[in-house]
mmCIF file of C-alpha atoms in Angstrom:
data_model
loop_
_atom_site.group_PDB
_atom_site.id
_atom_site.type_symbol
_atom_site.label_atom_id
_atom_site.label_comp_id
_atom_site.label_asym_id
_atom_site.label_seq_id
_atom_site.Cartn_x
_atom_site.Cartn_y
_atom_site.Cartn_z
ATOM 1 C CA UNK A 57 22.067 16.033 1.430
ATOM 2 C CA UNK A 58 19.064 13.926 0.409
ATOM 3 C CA UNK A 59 15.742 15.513 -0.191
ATOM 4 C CA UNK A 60 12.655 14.248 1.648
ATOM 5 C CA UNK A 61 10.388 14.986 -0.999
ATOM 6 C CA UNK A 62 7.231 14.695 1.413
ATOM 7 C CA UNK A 63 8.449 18.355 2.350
ATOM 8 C CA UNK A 64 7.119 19.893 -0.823
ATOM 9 C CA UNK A 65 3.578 18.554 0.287
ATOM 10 C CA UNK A 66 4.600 20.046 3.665
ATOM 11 C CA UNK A 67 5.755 23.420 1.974
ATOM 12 C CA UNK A 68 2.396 23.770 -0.091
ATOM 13 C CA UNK A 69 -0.094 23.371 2.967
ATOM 14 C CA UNK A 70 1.977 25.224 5.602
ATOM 15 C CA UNK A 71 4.384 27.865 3.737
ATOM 16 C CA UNK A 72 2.352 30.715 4.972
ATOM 17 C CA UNK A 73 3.161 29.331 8.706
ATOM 18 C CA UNK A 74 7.000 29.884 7.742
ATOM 19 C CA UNK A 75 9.221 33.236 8.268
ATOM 20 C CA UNK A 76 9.815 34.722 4.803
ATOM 21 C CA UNK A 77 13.372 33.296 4.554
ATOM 22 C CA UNK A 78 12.290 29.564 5.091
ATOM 23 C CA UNK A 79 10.187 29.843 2.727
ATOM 24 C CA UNK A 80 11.900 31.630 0.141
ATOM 25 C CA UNK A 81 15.080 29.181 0.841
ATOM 26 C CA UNK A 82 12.742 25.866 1.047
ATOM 27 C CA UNK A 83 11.199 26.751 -2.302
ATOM 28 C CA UNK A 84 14.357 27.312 -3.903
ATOM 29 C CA UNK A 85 15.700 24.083 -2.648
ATOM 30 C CA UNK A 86 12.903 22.010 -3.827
ATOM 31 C CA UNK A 87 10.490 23.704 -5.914
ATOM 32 C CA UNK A 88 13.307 24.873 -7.786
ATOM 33 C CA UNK A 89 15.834 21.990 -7.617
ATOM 34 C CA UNK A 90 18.679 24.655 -6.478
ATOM 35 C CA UNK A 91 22.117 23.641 -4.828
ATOM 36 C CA UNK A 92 22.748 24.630 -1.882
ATOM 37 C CA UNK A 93 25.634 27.168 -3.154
ATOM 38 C CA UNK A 94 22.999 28.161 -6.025
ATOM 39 C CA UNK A 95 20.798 29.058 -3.009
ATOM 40 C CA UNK A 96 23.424 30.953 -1.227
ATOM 41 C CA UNK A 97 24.000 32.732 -4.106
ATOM 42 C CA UNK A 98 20.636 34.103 -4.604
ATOM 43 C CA UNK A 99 20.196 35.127 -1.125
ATOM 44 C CA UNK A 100 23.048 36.083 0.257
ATOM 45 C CA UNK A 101 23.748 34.143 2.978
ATOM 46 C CA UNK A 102 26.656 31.057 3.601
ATOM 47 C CA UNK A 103 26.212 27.493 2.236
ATOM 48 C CA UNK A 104 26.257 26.224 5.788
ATOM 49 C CA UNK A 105 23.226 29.039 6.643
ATOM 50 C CA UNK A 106 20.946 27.874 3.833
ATOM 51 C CA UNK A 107 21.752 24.262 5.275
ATOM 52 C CA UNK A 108 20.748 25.364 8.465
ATOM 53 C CA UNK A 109 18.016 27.274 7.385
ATOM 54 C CA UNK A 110 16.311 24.216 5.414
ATOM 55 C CA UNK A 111 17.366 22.081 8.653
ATOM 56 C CA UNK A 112 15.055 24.303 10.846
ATOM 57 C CA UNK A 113 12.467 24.577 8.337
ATOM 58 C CA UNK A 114 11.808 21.227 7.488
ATOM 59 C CA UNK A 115 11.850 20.863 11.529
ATOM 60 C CA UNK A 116 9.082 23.234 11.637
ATOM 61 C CA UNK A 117 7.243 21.780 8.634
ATOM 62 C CA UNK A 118 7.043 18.568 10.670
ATOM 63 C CA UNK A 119 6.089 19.868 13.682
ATOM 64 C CA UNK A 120 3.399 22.058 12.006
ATOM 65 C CA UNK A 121 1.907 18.277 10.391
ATOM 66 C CA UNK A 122 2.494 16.385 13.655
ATOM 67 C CA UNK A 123 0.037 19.506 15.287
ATOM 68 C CA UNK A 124 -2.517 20.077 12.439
ATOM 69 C CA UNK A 125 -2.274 16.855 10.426
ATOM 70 C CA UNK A 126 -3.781 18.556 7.269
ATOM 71 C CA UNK A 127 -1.713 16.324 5.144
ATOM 72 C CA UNK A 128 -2.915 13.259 6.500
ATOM 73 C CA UNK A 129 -6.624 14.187 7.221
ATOM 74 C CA UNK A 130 -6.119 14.934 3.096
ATOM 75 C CA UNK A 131 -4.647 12.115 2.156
ATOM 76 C CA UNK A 132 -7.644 10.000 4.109
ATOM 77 C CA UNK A 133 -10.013 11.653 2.147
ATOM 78 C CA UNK A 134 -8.639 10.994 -1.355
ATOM 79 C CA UNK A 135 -8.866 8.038 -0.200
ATOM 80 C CA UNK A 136 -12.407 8.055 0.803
ATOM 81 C CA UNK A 137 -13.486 9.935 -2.497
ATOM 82 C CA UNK A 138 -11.713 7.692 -4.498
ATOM 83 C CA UNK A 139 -13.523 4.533 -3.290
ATOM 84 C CA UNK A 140 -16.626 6.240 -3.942
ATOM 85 C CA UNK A 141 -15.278 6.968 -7.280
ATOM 86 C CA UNK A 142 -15.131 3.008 -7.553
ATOM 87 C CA UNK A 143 -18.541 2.276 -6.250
ATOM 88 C CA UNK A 144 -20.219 5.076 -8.119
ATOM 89 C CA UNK A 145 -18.797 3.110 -11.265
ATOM 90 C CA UNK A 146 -19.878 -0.447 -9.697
ATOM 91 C CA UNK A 147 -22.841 0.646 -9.270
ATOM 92 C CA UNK A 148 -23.590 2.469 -12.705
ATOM 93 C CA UNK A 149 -22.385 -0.752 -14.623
ATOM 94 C CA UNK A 150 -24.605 -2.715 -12.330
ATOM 95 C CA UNK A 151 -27.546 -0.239 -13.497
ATOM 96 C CA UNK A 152 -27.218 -0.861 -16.868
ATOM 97 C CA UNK A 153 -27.743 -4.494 -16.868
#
């Protein structure tokens, strides 16, 4: 199983949105780098139930982002602050002259 690494954005804005278990399981799986059977050994449950569990999770991840779009409205920001970064410097070498 391949890791969509845009869920550990996803899991730092929205864990508190998940059940307990997601998050516990999502955070093992890629804040920790954990296997799947590593992951079923820590909590308990099957192989195929922590698959399912990050299945449903990263569902609900995705649907939180497509609702709230806090990821994106951040990412247009950086952005935004980091082309005034560039004009504030523009503009300061521009003032020395």
């Amino acid at each position: 199983m391949a890791k969509d690494l845009r869920y550990t954005l996803y899991l730092d804005m929205y864990s508190p949105l998940l059940t307990d278990k997601q998050r516990e399981t999502l955070e093992l799986y890629y804040n920790e780098d954990l296997s799947l059977g590593e992951i079923s050994e820590v909590t308990g449950i099957t192989r195929q139930g922590v698959m399912n569990c990050i299945k449903t999770s990263e569902a609900r991840l995705s649907e939180l982002e497509e609702e709230m779009g806090l990821i994106e409205r951040f990412n247009s920001l950086k952005e935004k602050v980091e082309t005034l970064e560039k004009l504030e410097m523009i503009i300061h070498s521009i003032s020395t002259f």
